[in-house]
Short mmCIF file of C-alpha atoms in Angstrom, two decimals:
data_model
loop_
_atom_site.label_atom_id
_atom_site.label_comp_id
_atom_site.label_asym_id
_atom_site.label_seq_id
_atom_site.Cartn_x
_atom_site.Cartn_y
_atom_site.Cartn_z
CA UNK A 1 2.21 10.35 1.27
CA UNK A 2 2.07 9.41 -2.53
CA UNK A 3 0.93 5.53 -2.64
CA UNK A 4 0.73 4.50 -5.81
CA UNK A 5 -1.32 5.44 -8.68
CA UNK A 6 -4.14 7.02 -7.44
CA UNK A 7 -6.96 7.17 -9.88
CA UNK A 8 -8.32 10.30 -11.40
CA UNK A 9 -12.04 10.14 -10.84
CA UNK A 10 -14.62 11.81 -14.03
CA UNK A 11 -17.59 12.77 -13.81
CA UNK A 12 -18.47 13.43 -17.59
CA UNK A 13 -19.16 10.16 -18.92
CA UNK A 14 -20.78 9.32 -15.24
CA UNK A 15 -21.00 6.58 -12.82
CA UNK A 16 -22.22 3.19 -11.44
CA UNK A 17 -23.37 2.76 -8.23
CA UNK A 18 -21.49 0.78 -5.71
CA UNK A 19 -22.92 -2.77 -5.77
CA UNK A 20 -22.54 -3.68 -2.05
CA UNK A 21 -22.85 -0.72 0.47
CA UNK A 22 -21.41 -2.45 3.31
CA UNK A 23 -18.22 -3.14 1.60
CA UNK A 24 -16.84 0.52 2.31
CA UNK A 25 -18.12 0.29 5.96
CA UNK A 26 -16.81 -3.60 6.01
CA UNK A 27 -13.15 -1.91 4.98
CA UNK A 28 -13.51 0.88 7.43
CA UNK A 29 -13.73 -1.55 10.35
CA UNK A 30 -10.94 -4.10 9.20
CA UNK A 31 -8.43 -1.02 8.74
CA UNK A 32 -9.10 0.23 12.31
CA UNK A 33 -8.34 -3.09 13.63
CA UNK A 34 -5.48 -3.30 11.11
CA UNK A 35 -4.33 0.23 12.37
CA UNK A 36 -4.34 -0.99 16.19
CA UNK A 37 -2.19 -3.94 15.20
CA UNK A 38 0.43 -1.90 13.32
CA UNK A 39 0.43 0.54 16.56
CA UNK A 40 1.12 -2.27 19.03
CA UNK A 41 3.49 -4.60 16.36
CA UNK A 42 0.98 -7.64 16.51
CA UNK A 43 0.29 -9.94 13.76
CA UNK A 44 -1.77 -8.53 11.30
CA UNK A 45 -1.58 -10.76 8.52
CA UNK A 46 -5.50 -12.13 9.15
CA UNK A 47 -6.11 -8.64 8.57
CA UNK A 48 -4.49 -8.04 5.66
CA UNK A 49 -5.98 -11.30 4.53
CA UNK A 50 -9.39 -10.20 4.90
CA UNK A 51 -8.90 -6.73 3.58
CA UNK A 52 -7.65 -8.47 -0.01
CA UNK A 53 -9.87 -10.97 -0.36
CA UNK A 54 -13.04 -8.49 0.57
CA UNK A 55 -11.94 -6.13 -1.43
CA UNK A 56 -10.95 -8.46 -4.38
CA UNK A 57 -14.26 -9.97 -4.10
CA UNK A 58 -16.34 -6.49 -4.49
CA UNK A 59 -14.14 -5.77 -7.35
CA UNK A 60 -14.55 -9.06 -8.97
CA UNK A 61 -18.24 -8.94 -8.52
CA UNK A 62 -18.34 -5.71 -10.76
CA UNK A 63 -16.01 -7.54 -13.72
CA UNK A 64 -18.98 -10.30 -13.41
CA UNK A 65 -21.71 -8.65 -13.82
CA UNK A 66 -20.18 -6.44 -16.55
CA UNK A 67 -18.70 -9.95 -18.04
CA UNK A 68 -21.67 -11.90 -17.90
CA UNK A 69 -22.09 -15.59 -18.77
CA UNK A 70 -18.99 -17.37 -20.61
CA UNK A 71 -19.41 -19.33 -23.34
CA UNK A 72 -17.84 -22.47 -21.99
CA UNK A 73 -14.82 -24.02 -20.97
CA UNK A 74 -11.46 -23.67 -23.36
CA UNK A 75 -12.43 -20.82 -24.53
CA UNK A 76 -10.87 -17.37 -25.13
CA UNK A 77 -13.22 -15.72 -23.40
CA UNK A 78 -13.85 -17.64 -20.19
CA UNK A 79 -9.46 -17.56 -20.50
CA UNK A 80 -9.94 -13.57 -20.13
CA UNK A 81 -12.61 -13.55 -17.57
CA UNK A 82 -10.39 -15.98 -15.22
CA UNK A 83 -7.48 -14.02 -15.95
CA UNK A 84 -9.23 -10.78 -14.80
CA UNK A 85 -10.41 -12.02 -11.47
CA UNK A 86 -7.02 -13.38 -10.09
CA UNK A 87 -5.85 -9.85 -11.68
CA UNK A 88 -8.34 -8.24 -9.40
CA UNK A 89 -6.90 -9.82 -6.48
CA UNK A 90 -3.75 -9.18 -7.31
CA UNK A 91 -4.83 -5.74 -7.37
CA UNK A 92 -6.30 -5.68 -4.35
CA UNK A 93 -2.65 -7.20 -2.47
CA UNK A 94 -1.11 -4.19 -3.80
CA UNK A 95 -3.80 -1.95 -2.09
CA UNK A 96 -3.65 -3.71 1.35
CA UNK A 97 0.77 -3.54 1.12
CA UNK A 98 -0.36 0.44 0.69
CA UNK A 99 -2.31 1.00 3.33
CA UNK A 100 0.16 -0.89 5.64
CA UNK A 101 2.74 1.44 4.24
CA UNK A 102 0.94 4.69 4.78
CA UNK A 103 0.13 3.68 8.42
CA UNK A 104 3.54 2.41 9.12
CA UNK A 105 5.13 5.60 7.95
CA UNK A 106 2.87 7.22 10.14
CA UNK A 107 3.72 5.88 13.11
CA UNK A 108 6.85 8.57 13.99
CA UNK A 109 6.22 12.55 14.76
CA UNK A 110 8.91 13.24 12.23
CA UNK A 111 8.43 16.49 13.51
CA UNK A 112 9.08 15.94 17.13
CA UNK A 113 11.16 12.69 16.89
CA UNK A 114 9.03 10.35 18.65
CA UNK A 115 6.48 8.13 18.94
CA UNK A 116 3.05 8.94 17.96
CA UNK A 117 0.14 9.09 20.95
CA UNK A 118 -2.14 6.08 19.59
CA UNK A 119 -5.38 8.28 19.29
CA UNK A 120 -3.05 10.54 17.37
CA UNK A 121 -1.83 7.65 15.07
CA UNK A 122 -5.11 5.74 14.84
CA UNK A 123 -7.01 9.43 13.35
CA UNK A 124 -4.34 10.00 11.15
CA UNK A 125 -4.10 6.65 9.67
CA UNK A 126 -7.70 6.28 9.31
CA UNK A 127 -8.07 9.52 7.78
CA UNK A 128 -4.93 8.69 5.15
CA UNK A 129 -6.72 5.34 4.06
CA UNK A 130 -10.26 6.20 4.22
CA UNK A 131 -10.13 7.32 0.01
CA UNK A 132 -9.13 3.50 -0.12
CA UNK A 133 -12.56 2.37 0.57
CA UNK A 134 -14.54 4.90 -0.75
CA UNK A 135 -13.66 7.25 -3.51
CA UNK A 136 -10.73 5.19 -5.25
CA UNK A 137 -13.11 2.08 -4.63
CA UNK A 138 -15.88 3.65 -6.49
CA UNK A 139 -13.58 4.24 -9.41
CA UNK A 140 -12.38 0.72 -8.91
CA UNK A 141 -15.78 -0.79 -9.33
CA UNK A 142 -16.98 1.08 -12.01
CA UNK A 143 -13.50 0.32 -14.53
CA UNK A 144 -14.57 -3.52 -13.27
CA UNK A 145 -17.84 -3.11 -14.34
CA UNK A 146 -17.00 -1.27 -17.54
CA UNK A 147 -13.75 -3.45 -18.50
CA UNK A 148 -16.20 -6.67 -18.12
CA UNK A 149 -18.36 -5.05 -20.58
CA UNK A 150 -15.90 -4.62 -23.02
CA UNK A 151 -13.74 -7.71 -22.58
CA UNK A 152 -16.72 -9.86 -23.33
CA UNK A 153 -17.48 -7.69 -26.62
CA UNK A 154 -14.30 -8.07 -27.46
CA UNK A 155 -13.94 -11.34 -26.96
CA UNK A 156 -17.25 -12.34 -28.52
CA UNK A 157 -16.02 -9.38 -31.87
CA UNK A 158 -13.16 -11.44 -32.65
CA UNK A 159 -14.89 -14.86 -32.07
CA UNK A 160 -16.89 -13.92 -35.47
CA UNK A 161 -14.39 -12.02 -36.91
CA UNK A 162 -14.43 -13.87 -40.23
CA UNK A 163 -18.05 -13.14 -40.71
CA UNK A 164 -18.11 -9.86 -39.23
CA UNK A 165 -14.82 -7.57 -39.25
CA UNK A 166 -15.61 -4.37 -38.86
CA UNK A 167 -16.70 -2.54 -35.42
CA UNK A 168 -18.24 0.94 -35.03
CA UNK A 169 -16.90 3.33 -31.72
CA UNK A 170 -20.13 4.87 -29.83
CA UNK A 171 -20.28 7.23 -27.28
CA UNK A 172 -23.39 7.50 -24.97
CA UNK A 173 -24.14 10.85 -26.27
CA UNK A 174 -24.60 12.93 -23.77
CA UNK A 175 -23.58 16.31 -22.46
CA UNK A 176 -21.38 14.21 -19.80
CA UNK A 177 -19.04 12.52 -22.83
CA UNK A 178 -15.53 13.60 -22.66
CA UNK A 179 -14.80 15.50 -25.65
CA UNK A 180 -11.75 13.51 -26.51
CA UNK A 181 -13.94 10.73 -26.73
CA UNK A 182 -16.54 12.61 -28.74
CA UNK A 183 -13.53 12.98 -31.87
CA UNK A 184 -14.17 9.16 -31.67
CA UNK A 185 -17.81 9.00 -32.28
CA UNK A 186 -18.84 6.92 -35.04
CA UNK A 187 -15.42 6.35 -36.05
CA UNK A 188 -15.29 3.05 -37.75
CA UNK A 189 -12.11 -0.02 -37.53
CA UNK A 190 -11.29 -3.34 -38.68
CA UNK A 191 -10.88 -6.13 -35.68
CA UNK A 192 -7.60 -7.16 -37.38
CA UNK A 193 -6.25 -3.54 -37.33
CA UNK A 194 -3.91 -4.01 -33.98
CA UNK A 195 -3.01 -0.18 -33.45
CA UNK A 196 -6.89 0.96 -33.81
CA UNK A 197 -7.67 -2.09 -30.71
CA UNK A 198 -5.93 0.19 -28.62
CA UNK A 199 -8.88 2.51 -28.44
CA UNK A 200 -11.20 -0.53 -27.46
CA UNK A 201 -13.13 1.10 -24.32
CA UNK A 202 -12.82 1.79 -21.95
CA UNK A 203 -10.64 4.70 -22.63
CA UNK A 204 -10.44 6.11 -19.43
CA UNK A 205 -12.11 5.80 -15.78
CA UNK A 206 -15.81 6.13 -15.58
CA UNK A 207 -16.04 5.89 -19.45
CA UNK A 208 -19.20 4.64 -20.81
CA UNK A 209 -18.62 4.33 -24.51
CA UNK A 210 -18.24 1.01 -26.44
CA UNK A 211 -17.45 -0.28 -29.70
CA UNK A 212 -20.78 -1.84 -32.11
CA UNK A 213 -20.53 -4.84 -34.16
CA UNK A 214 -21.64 -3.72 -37.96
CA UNK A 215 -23.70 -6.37 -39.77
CA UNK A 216 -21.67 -5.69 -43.43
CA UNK A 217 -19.04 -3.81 -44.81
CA UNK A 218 -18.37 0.37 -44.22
CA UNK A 219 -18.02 3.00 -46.98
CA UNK A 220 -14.96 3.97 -44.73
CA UNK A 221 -12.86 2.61 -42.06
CA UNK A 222 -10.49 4.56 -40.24
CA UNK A 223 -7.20 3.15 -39.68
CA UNK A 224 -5.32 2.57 -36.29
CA UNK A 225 -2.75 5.08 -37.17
CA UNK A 226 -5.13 7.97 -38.21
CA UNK A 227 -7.65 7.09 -35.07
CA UNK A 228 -4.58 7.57 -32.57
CA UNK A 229 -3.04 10.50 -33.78
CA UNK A 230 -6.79 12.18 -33.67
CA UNK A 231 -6.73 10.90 -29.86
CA UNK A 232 -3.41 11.90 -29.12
CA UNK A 233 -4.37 15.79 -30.91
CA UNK A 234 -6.89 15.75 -28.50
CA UNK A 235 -5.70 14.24 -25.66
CA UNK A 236 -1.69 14.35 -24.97
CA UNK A 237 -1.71 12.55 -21.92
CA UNK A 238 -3.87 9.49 -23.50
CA UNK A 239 -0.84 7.68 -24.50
CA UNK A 240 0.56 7.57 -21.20
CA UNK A 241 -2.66 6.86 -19.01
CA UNK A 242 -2.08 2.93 -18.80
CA UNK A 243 -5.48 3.09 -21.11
CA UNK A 244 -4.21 3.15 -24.74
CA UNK A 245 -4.86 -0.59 -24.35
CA UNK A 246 -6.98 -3.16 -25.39
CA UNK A 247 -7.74 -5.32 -21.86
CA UNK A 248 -9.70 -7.95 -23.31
CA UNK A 249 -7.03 -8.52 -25.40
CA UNK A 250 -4.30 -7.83 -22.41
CA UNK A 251 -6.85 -9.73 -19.87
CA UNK A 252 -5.94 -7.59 -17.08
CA UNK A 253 -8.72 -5.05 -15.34
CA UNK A 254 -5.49 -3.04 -14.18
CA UNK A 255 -1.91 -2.59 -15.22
CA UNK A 256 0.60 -3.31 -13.08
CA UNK A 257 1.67 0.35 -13.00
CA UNK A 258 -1.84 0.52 -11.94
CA UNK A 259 -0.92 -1.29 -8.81
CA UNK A 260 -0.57 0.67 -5.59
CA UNK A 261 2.16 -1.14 -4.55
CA UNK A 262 4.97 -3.69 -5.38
CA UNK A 263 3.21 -7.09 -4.77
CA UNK A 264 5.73 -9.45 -4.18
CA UNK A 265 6.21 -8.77 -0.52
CA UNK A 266 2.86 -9.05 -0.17
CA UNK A 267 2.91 -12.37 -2.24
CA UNK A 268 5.09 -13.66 0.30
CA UNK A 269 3.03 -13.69 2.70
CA UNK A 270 -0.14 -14.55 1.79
CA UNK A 271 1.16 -18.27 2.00
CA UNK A 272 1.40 -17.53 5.80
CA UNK A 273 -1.81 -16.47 6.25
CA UNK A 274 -3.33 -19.58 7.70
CA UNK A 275 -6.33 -19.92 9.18
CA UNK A 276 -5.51 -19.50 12.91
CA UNK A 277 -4.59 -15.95 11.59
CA UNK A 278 -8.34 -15.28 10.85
CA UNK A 279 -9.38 -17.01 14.00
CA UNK A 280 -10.78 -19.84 12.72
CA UNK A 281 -11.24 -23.20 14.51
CA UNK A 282 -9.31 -26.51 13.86
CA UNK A 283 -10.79 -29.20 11.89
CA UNK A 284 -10.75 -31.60 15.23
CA UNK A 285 -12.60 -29.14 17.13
CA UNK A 286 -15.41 -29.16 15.01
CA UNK A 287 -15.45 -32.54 12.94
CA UNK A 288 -17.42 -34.27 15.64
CA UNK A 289 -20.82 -32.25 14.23
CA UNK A 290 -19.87 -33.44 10.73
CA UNK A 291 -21.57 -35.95 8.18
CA UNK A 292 -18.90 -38.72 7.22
CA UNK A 293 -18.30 -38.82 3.75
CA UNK A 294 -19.15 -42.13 2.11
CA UNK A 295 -16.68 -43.98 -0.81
CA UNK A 296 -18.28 -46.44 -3.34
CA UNK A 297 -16.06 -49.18 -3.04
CA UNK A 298 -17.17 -50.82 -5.62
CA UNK A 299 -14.92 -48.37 -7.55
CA UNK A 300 -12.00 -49.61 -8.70
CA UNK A 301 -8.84 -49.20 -10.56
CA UNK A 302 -10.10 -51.39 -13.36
CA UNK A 303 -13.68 -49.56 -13.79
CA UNK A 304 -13.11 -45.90 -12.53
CA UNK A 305 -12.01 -45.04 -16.63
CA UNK A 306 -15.94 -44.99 -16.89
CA UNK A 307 -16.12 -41.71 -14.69
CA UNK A 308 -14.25 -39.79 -16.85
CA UNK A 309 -16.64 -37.63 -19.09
CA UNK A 310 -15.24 -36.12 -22.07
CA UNK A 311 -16.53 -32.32 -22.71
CA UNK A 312 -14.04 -30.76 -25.09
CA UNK A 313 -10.29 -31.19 -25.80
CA UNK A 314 -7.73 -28.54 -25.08
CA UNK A 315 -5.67 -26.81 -27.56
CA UNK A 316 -3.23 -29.89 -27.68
CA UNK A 317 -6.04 -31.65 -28.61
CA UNK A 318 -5.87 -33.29 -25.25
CA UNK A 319 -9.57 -34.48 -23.73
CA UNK A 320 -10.68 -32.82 -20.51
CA UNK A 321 -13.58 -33.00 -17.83
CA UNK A 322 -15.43 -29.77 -17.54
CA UNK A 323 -16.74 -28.62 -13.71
CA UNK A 324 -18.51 -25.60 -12.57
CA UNK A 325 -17.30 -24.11 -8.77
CA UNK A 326 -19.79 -22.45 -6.70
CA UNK A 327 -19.14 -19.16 -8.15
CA UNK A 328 -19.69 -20.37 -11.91
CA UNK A 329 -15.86 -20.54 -12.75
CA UNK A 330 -15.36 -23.00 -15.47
CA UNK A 331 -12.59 -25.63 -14.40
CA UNK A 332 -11.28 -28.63 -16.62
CA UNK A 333 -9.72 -31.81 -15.68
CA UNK A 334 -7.11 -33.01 -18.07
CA UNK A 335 -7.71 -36.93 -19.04
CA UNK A 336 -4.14 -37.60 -18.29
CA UNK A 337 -3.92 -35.96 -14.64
CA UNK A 338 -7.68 -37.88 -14.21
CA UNK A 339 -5.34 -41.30 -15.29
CA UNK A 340 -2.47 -40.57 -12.82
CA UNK A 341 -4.67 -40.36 -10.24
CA UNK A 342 -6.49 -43.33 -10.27
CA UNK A 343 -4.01 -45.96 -10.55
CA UNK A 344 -0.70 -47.30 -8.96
CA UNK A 345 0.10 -46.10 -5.08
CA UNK A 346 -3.38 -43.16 -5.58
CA UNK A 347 -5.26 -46.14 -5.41
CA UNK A 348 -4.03 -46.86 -1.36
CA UNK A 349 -4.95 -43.17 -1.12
CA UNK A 350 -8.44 -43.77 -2.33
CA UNK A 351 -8.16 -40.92 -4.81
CA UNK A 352 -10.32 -43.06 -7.60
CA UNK A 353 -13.17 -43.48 -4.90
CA UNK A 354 -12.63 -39.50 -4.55
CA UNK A 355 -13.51 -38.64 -7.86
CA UNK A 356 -17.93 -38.66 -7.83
CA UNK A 357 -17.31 -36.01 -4.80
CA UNK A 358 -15.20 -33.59 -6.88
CA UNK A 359 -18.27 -32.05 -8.55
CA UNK A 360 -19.69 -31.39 -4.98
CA UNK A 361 -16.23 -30.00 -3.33
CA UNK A 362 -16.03 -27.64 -6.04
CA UNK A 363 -19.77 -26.37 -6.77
CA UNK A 364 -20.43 -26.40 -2.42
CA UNK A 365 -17.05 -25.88 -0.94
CA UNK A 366 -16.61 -25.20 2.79
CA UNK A 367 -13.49 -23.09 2.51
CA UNK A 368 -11.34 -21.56 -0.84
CA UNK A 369 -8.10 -20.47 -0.36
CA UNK A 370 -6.26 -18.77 -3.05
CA UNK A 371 -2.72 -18.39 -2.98
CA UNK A 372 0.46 -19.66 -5.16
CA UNK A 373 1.92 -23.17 -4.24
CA UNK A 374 5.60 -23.49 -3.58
CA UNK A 375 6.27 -20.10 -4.81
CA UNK A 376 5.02 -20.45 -8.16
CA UNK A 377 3.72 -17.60 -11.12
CA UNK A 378 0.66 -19.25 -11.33
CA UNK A 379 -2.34 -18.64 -9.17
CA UNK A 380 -4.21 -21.73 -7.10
CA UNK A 381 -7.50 -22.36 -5.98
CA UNK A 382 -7.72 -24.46 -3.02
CA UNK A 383 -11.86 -26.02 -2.59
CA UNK A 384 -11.89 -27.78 1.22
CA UNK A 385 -15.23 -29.48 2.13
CA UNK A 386 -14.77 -30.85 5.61
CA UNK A 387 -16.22 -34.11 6.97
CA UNK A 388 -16.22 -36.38 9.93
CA UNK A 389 -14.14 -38.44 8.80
CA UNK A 390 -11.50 -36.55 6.86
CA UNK A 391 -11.10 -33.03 5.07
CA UNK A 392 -11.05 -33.63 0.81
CA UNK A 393 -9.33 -31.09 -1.08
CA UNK A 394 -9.28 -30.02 -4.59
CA UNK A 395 -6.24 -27.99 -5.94
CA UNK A 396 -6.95 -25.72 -9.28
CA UNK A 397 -3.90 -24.13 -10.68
CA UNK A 398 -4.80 -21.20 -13.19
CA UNK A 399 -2.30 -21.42 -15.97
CA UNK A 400 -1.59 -19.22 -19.63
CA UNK A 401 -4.72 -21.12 -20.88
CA UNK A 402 -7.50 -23.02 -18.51
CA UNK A 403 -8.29 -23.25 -14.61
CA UNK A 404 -7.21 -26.29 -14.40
CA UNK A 405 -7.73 -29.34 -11.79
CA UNK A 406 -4.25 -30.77 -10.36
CA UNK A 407 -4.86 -32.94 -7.80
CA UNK A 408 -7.40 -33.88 -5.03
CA UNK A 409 -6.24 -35.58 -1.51
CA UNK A 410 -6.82 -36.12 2.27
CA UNK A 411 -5.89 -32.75 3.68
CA UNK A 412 -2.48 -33.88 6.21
CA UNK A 413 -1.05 -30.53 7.21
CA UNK A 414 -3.91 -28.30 8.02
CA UNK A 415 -1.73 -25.21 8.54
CA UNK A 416 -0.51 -25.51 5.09
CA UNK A 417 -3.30 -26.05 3.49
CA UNK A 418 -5.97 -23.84 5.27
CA UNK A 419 -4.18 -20.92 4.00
CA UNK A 420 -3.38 -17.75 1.96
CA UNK A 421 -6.76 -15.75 0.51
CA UNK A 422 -9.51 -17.22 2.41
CA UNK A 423 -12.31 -15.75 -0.30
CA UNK A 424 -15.18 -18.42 0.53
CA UNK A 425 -15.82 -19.68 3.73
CA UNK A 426 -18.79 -21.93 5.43
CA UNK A 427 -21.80 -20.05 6.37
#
């Protein structure tokens, strides 16, 4: 069974090893349970919930250690970075809506008309998805690794780009460099030359080359057109690979005709995937064991303006609050969502005497659920931190330009709000 584009792993311009180990072997057991639940039509989405978000997570980890540190918030490239990640998980929904495919079409003899025997089913299913978690995942990694790279050169090129315009393409130099790539070597372009961007590594999966920042001005520089057509000569199918693009530029680790599969089905349901689907207890079960959290009531409408801590201002020139999660995404509250909150029928709802505890719901969440609210585009980040007293969440929509802080409450529905992509949990 063809599911989606698989990728085409090289060997010349060499490898990274996996990061995490136990990821492949992780995937391996949640696909035999999600195998046993697609034999015996039980709910699965827990599952499939777990399969995304571990697998998003292992990718994500590669982007970030390829990425590195940002340079703070409102900028271009902690805007790419963030981008990236909930493109990684996006990614990673389209692999999971594949493997549920390939075992579901499995599941009739079409041979004999009937029913498969469930050992039968459960060794042929295994055996179609087990590429998912190792070889294709290795490839995965490594374009995470190596697009983070990149982006953040990129990124950090075009942030000096007055001073310094020009940029130099290197290969490793080996005997393992594609020779396609070796046409390139030394090959010189200007930052503002759109066409010649499109050779930005990396040019292909498991390529190692890069692009140099040069300190003054070339005898030569090659122009976009010229560079291309020499790529093209040497490589037809270049053109057509999804990677005569610039990512850091694009912000996406993987096209979506990269995807394995159609996401929007998939999309659907993640907002269904609460947390009874991963087994996990109800808040009143285990609240008892909980610290209550404590309000300063001598907060009040009139005073809580002096919480609000100006770090930057967004391209409106509007002032925003800048936080740190756990995970060392950079989020920003907007002074005029910080305002609405804190006055008129939010102050009945405490939501001014909420605001010293966003910092620690954010950098020492209990639970983060990613998922889209209502059925929007945009991407959300839900941080939970659970007390005795109540559950305090923080909602983070990620829009064309920041992660940015929406709104923070008294969890009331716990099914609708303990759900979707359960990617941090306590302990």
């Amino acid at each position: 069974m063809q599911v989606g584009n698989v990728p085409t792993i090289h060997n010349c311009c060499g490898t990274h090893p996996v990061a995490n180990g136990d990821v492949p072997s992780f995937l391996d057991r949640l696909n035999e349970e999600l195998a046993k639940q697609t034999y015996n039509d039980e709910d699965s989405l827990g599952t499939q919930g777990r399969l995304i978000a571990k697998e998003g997570l292992h990718l994500v980890d590669g982007l970030k250690q390829g990425y590195g540190v940002t340079t703070g918030w409102n900028t271009p490239d902690t805007l790419a970075y963030q981008m990236m990640e909930f493109n990684l998980f996006e990614f990673a929904e389209s692999k999971t809506e594949a493997r549920l495919a390939a075992m579901t079409d499995l599941l009739i003899d079409k041979e004999k008309l009937q029913i498969r025997s469930f050992e039968d089913f459960k060794k042929l299913a295994l055996k179609e998805t087990s590429e998912f978690n190792e070889e294709w995942l290795l490839a995965e990694y490594n374009l995470s690794i190596s697009v983070g790279q990149n982006a953040a050169a990129y990124n950090r090129f075009m942030s000096e780009i007055d001073d310094f315009p020009f940029v130099q393409y290197q290969t490793v130099g080996d005997s393992r460099v594609r020779s396609q790539h070796q046409k390139l070597e030394g090959l010189v372009f200007n930052l503002s030359d759109k066409k010649a961007m499109k050779l930005f590594p990396p040019n292909g999966y498991g390529c190692r080359c890069e692009m140099i920042q040069l300190p003054s001005k070339p005898d030569h520089v090659t122009s976009g057109n010229e560079a291309v057509e020499k790529m093209m000569r040497s490589d037809g199918k270049w053109k057509d690979s999804q990677f005569a693009i610039n990512r850091g530029d694009l912000k996406q680790v993987f096209t979506n005709e990269q995807f394995y599969a159609d996401t929007k089905r998939m999309s659907k349901k993640i907002n269904d995937m609460s947390f009874d689907k991963y087994h996990l207890e109800a808040y009143d079960k285990f609240k008892k064991d909980l610290k209550p959290i404590k309000l300063d009531k001598s907060i009040t409408e009139d005073n809580v303006s002096e919480l609000f801590k100006v770090t930057g201002k967004t391209k409106g020139n509007k002032n925003f609050m800048g936080f740190e999660d756990y995970f060392e995404r950079k989020l920003i509250l907007p002074e005029e969502v910080f305002k609405r909150h804190t006055k008129g029928h939010y102050i009945k709802e405490e939501r001014h005497q909420l605001v010293p505890h966003i910092k620690n719901i954010i950098s020492k969440p209990d639970e983060v659920w990613l998922s889209r609210e209502n059925n929007k585009k945009n991407q959300t980040l839900r941080y939970i931190k659970f007390y005795k007293n109540k559950t305090i969440v923080v909602l983070c929509e990620m829009n064309n330009t920041n992660l940015e802080i929406k709104t923070w409450f008294e969890m009331k529905e716990e099914k609708t709000t303990r759900s979707g992509l359960l990617i941090k949990e306590k302990g």
